[in-house]
CSV table of N, CA and C in Angstrom, one decimal:
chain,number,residue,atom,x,y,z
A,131,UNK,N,55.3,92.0,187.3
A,131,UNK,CA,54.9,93.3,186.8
A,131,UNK,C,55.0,93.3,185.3
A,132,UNK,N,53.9,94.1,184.9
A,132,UNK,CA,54.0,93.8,183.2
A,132,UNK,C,53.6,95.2,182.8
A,133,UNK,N,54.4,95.7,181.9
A,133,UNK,CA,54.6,97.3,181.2
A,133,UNK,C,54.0,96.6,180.2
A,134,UNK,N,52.9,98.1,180.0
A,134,UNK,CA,52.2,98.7,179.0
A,134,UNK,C,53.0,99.2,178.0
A,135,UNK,N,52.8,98.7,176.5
A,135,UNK,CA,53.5,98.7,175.2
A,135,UNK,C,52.3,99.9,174.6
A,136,UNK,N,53.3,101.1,174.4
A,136,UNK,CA,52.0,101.8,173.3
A,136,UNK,C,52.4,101.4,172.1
A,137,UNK,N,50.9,101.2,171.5
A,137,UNK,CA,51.2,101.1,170.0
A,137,UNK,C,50.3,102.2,169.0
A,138,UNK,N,50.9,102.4,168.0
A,138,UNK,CA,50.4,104.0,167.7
A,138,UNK,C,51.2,105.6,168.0
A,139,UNK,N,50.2,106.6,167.7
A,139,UNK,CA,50.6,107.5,168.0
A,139,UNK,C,49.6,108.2,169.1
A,140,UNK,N,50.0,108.8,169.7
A,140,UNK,CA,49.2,109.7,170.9
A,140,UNK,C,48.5,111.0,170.3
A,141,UNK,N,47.7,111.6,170.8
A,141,UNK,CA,47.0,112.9,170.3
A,141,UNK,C,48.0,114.1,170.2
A,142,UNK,N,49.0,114.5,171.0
A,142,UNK,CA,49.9,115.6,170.9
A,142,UNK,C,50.4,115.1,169.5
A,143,UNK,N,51.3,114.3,169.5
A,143,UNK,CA,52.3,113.8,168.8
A,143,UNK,C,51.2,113.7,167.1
A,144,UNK,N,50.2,113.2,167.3
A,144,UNK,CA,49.8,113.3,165.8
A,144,UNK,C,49.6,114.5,165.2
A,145,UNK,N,48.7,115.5,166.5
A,145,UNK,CA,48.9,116.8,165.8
A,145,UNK,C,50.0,117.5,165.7
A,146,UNK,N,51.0,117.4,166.1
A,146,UNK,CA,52.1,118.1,165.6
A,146,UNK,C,52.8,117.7,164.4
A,147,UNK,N,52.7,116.4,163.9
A,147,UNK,CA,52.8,115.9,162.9
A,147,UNK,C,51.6,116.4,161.9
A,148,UNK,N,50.8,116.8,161.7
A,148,UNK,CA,49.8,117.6,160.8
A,148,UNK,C,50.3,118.8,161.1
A,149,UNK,N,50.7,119.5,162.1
A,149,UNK,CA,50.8,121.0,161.6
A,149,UNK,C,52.2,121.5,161.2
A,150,UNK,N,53.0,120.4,161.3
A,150,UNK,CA,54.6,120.9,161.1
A,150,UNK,C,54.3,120.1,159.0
A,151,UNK,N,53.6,119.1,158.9
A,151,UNK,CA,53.2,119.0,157.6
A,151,UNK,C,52.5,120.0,156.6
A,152,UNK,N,51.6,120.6,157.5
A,152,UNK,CA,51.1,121.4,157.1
A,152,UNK,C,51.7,123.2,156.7
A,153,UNK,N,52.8,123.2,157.7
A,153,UNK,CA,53.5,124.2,158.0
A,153,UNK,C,54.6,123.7,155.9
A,154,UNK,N,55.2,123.0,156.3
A,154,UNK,CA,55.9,122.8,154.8
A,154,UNK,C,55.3,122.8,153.5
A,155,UNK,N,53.9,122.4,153.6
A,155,UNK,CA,53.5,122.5,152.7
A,155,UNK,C,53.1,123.9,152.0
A,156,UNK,N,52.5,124.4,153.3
A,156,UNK,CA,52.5,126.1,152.7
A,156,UNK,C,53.6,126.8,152.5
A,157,UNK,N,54.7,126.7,153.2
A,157,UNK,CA,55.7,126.9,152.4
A,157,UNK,C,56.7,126.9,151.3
A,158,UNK,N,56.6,125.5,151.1
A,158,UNK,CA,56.7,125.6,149.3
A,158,UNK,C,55.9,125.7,148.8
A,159,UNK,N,54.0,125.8,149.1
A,159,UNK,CA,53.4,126.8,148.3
A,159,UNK,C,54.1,128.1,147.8
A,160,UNK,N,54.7,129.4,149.2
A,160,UNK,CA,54.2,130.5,149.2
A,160,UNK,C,55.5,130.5,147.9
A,161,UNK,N,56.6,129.6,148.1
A,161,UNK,CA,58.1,129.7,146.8
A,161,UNK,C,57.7,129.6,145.9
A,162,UNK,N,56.4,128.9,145.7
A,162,UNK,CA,56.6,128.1,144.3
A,162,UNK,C,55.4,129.5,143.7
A,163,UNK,N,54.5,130.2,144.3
A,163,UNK,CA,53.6,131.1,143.6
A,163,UNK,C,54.6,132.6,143.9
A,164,UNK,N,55.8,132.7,144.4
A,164,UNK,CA,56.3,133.7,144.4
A,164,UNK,C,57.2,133.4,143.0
A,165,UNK,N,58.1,132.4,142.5
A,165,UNK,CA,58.4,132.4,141.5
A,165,UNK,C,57.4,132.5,140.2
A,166,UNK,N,56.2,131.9,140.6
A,166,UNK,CA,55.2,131.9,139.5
A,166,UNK,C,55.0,133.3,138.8
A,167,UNK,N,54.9,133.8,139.9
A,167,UNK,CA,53.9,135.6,139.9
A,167,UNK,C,55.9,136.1,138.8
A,168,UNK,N,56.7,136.0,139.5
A,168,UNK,CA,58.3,136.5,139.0
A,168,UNK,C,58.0,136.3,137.5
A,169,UNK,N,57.8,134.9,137.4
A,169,UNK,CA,58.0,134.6,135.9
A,169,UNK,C,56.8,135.0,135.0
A,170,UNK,N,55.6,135.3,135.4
A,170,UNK,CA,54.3,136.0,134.8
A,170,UNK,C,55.0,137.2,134.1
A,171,UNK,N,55.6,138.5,135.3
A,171,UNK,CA,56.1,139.5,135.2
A,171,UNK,C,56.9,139.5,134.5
A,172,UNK,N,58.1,138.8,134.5
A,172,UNK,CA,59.1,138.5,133.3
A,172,UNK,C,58.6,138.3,132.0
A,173,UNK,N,58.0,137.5,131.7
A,173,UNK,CA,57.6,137.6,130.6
A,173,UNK,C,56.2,138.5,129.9
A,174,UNK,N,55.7,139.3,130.5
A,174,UNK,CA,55.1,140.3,130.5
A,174,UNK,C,55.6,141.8,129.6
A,175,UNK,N,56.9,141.5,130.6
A,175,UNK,CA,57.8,142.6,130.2
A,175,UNK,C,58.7,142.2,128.9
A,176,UNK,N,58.7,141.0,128.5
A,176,UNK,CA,59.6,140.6,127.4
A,176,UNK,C,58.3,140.6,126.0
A,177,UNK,N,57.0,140.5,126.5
A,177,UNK,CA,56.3,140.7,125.7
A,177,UNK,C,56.4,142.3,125.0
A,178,UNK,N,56.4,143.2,126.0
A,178,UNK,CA,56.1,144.2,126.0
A,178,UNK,C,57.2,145.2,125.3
A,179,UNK,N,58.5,144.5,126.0
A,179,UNK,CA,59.8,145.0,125.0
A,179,UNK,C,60.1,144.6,123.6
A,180,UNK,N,59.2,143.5,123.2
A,180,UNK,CA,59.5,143.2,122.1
A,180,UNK,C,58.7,143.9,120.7
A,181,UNK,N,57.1,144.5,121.6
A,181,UNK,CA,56.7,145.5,120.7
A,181,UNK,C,56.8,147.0,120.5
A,182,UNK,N,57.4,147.2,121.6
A,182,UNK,CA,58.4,148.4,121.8
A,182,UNK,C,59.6,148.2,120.8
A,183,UNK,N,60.2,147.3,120.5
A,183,UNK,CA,61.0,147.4,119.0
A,183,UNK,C,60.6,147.2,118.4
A,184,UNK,N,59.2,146.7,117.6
A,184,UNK,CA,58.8,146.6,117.1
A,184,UNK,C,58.0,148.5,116.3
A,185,UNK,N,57.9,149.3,117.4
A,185,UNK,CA,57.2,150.4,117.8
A,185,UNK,C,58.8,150.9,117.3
A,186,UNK,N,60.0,150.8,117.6
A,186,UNK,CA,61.2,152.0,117.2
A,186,UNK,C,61.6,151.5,115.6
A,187,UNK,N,61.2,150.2,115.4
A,187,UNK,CA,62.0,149.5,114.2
A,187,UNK,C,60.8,150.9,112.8
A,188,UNK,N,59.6,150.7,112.9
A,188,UNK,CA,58.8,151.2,112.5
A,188,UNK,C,59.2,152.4,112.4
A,189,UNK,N,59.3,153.3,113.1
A,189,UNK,CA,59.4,154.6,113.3
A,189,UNK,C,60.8,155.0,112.8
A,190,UNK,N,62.0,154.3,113.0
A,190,UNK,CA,63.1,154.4,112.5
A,190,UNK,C,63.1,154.6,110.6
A,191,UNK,N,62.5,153.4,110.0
A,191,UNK,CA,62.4,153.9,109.2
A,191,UNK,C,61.0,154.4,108.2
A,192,UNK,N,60.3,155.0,109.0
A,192,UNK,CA,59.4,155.9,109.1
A,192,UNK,C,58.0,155.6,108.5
A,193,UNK,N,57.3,154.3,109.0
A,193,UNK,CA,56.2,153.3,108.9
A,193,UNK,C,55.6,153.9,110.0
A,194,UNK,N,55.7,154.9,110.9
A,194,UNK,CA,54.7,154.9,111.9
A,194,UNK,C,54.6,156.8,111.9
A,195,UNK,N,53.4,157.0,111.6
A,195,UNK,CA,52.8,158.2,111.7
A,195,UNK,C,53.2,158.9,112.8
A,196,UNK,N,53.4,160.1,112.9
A,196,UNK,CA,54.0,161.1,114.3
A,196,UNK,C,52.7,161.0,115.1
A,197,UNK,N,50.9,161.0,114.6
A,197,UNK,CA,50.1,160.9,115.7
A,197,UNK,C,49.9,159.7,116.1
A,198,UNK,N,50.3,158.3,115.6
A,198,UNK,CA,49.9,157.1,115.9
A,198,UNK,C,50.7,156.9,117.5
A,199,UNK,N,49.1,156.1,118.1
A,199,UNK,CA,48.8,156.0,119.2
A,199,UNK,C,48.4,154.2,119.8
A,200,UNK,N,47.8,154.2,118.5
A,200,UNK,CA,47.0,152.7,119.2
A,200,UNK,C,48.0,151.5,118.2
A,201,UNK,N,47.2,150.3,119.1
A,201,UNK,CA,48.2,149.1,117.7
A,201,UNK,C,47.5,149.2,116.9
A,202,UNK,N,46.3,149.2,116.1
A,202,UNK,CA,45.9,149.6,114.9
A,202,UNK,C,46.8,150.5,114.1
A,203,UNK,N,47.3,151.8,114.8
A,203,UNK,CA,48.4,152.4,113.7
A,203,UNK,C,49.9,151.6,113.4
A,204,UNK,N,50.2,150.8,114.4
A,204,UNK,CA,51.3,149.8,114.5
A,204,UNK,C,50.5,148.9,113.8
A,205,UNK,N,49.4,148.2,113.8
A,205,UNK,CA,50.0,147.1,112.4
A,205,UNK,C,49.3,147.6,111.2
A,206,UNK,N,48.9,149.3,110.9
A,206,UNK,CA,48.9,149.6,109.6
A,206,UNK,C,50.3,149.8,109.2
A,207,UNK,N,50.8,150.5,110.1
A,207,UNK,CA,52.6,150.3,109.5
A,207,UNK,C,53.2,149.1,109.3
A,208,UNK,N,53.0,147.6,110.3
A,208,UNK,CA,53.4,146.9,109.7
A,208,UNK,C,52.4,145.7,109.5
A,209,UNK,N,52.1,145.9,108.2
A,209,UNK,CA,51.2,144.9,107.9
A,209,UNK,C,51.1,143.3,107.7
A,210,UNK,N,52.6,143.0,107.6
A,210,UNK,CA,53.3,141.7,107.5
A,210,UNK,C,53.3,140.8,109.0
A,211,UNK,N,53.4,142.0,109.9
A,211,UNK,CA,53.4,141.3,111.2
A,211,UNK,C,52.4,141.2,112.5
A,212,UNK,N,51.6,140.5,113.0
A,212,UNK,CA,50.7,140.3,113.9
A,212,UNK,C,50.8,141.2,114.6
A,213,UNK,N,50.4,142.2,115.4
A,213,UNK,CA,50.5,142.8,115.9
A,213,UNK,C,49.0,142.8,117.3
A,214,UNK,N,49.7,142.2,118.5
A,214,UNK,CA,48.7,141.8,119.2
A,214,UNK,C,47.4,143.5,120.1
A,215,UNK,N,46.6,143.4,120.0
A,215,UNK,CA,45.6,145.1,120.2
A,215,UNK,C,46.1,144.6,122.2
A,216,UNK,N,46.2,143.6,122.7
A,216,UNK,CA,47.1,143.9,124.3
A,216,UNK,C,47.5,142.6,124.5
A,217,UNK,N,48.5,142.8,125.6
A,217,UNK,CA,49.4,141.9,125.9
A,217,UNK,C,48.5,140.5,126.3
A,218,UNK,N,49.2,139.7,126.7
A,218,UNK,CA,48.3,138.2,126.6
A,218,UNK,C,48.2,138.5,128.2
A,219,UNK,N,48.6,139.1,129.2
A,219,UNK,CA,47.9,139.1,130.3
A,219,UNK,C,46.2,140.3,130.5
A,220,UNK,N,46.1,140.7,129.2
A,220,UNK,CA,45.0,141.6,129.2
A,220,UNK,C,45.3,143.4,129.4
A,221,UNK,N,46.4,143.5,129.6
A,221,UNK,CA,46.6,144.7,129.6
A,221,UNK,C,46.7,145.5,128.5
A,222,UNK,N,46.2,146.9,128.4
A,222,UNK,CA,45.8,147.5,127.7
A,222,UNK,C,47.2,148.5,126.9
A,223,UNK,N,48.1,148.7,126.1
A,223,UNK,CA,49.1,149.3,126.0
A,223,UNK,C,48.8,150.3,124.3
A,224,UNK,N,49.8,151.5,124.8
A,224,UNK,CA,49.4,152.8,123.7
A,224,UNK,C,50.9,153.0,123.3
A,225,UNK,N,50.8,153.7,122.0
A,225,UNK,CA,52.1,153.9,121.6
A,225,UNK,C,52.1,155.7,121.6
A,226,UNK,N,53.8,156.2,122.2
A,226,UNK,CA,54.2,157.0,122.1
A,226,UNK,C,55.2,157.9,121.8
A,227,UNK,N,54.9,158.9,121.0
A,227,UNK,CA,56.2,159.2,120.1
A,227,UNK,C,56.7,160.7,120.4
A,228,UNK,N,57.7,160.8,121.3
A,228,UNK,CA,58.3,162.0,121.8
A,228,UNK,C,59.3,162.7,121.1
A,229,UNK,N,59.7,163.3,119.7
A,229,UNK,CA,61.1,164.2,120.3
A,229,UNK,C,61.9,162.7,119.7
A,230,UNK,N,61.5,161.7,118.8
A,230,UNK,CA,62.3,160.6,118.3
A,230,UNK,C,62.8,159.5,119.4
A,231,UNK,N,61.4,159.7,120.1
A,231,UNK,CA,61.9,158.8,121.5
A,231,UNK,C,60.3,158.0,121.0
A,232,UNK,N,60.6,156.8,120.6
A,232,UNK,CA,59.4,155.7,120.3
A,232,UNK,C,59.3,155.0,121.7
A,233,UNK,N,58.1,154.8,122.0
A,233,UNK,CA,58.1,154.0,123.7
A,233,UNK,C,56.7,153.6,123.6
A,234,UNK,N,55.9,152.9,124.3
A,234,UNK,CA,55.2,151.7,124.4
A,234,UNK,C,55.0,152.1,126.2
A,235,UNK,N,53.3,152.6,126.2
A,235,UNK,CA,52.8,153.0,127.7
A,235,UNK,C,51.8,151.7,128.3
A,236,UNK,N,52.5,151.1,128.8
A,236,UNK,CA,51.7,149.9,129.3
A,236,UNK,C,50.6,149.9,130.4
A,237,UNK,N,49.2,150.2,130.6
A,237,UNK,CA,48.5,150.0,131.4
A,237,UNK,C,48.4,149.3,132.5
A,238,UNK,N,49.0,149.5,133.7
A,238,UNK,CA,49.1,148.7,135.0
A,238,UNK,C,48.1,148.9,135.9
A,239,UNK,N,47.4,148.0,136.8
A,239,UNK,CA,46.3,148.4,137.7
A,239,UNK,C,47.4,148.2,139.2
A,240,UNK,N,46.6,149.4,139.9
A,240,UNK,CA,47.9,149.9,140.9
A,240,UNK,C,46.9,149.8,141.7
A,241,UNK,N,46.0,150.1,141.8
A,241,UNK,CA,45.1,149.3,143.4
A,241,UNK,C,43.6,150.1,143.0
A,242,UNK,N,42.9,150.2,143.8
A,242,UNK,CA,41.4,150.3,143.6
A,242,UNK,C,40.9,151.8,144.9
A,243,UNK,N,40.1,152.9,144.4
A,243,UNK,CA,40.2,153.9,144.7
A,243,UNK,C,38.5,153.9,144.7
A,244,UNK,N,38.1,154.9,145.4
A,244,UNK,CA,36.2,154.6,145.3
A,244,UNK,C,35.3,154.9,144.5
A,245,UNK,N,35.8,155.8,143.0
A,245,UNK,CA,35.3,155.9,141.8
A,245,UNK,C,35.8,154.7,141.2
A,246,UNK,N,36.7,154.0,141.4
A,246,UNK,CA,37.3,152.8,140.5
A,246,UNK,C,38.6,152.3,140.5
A,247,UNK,N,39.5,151.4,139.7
A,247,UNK,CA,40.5,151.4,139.6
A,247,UNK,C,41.2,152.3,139.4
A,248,UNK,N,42.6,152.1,139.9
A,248,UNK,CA,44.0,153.1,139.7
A,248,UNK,C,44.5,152.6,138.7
A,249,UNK,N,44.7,153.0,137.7
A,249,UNK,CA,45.4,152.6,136.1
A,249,UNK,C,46.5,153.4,136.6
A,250,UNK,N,48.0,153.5,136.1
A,250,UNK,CA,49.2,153.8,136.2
A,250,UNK,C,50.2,153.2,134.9
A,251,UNK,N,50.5,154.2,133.8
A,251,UNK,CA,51.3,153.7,132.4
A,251,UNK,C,53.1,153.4,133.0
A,252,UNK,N,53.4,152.2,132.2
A,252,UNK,CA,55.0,151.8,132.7
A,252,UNK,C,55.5,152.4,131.3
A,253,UNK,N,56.4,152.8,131.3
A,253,UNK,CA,57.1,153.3,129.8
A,253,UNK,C,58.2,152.3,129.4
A,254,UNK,N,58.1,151.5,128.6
A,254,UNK,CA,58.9,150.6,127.8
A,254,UNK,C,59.6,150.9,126.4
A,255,UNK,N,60.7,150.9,126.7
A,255,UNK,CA,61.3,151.3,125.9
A,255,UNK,C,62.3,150.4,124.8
A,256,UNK,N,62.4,150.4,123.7
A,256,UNK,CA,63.3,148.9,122.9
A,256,UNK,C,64.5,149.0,123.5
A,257,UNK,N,64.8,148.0,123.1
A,257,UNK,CA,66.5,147.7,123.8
A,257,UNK,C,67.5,148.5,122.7
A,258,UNK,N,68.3,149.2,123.6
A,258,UNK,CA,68.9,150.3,122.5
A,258,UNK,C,70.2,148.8,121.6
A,259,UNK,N,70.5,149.2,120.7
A,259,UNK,CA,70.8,148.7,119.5
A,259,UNK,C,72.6,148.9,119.9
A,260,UNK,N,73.4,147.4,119.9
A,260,UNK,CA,75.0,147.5,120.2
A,260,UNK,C,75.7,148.8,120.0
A,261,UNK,N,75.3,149.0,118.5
A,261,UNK,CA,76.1,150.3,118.7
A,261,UNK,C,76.1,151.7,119.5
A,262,UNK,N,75.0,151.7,120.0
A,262,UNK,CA,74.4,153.0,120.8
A,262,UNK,C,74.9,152.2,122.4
A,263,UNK,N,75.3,151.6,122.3
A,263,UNK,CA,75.2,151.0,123.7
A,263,UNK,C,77.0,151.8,124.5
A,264,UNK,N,78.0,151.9,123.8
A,264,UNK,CA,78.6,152.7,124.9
A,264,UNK,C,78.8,154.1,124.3
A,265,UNK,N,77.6,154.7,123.9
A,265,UNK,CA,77.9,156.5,124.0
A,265,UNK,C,76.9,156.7,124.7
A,266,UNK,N,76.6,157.4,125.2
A,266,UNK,CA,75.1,158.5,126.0
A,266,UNK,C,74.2,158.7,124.9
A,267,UNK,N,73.1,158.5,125.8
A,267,UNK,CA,71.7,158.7,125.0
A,267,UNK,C,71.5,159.8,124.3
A,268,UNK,N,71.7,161.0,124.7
A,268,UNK,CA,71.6,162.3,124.1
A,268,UNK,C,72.6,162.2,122.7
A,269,UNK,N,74.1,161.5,122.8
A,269,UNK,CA,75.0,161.3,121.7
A,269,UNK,C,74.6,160.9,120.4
A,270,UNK,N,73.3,159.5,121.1
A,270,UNK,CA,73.3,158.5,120.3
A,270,UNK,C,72.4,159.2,119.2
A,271,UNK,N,71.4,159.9,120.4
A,271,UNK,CA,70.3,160.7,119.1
A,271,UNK,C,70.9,161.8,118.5
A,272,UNK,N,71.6,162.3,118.9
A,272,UNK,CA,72.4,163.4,117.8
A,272,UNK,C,73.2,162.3,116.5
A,273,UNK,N,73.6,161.7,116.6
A,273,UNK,CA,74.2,160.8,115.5
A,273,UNK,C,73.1,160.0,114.7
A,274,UNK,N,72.1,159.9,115.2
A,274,UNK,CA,70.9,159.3,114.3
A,274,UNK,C,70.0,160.0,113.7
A,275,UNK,N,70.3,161.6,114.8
A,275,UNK,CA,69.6,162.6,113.2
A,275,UNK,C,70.5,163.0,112.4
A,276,UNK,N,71.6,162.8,112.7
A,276,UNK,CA,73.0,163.6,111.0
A,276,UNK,C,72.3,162.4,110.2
A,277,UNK,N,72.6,161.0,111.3
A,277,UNK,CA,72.2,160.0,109.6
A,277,UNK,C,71.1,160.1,109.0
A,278,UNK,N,70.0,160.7,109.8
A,278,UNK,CA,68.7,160.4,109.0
A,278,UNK,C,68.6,161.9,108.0
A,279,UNK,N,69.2,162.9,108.5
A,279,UNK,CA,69.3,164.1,107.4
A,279,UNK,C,70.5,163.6,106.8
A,280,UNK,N,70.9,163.2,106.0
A,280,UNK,CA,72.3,162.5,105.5
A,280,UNK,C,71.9,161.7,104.0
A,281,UNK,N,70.4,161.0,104.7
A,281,UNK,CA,69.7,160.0,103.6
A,281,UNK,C,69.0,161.1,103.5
């Protein structure tokens, strides 16, 4: 009596082998575009804070008009420095000036409605400066208007 030798793979056994390949591969897809999308956003927002100081540095020492709105009045205040009209992902961003609160309204698309898109503004604000960092906000700006009526 003589036994049959398989050689190869059988039909079950190969397709399981494609879909359990297939199964890993989409899954370090979905990691690798969920960190992608992470680090887009990150640096989005680092774009976006860094014209927001750029938006308090101006206004601090008083390069930026009380009506200015757009980056055109940000880079007639600062004329030395590039000043991008929107962020590199295309978004659209306004400048605004509260009450000595300088902030940066960033245009977000928030989903789609049946006249059109949902636009929705993020408020970014510069990174408050070491020494404002352990009193209270309200503190900080009472001590930055003695100094600015002082000069």
């Amino acid at each position: 009596m003589k036994l049959d030798v398989q050689r190869g793979f059988t039909l079950p056994e190969a397709l399981a082998v494609l879909i359990v390949t297939g199964l890993m591969i989409s899954l370090v897809g979905s990691f690798t575009s969920m960190r992608i999308d992470t680090e887009k956003i990150r640096s989005q927002r680092a774009e976006s804070r860094y014209i927001a100081s750029l938006v308090d540095h101006a206004y601090r020492h008083g390069l930026l008009a009380d009506d200015a709105s757009t980056a055109a009045d940000l880079q007639a205040a600062l004329p030395h420095l590039a000043i991008p009209a929107q962020l590199s992902s295309g978004q659209a961003y306004r400048i605004a000036l509260d009450d000595a609160d300088p902030r940066v309204l960033v245009g977000i698309e928030a989903g789609f409605r049946d006249d059109g898109a949902v636009v929705r503004s993020e408020v970014v604000r510069a990174p408050a400066p070491v020494s404002e960092l352990r009193i209270p906000f309200w503190r900080a700006r009472q001590l930055r208007q003695i100094r600015e009526e002082d000069e």
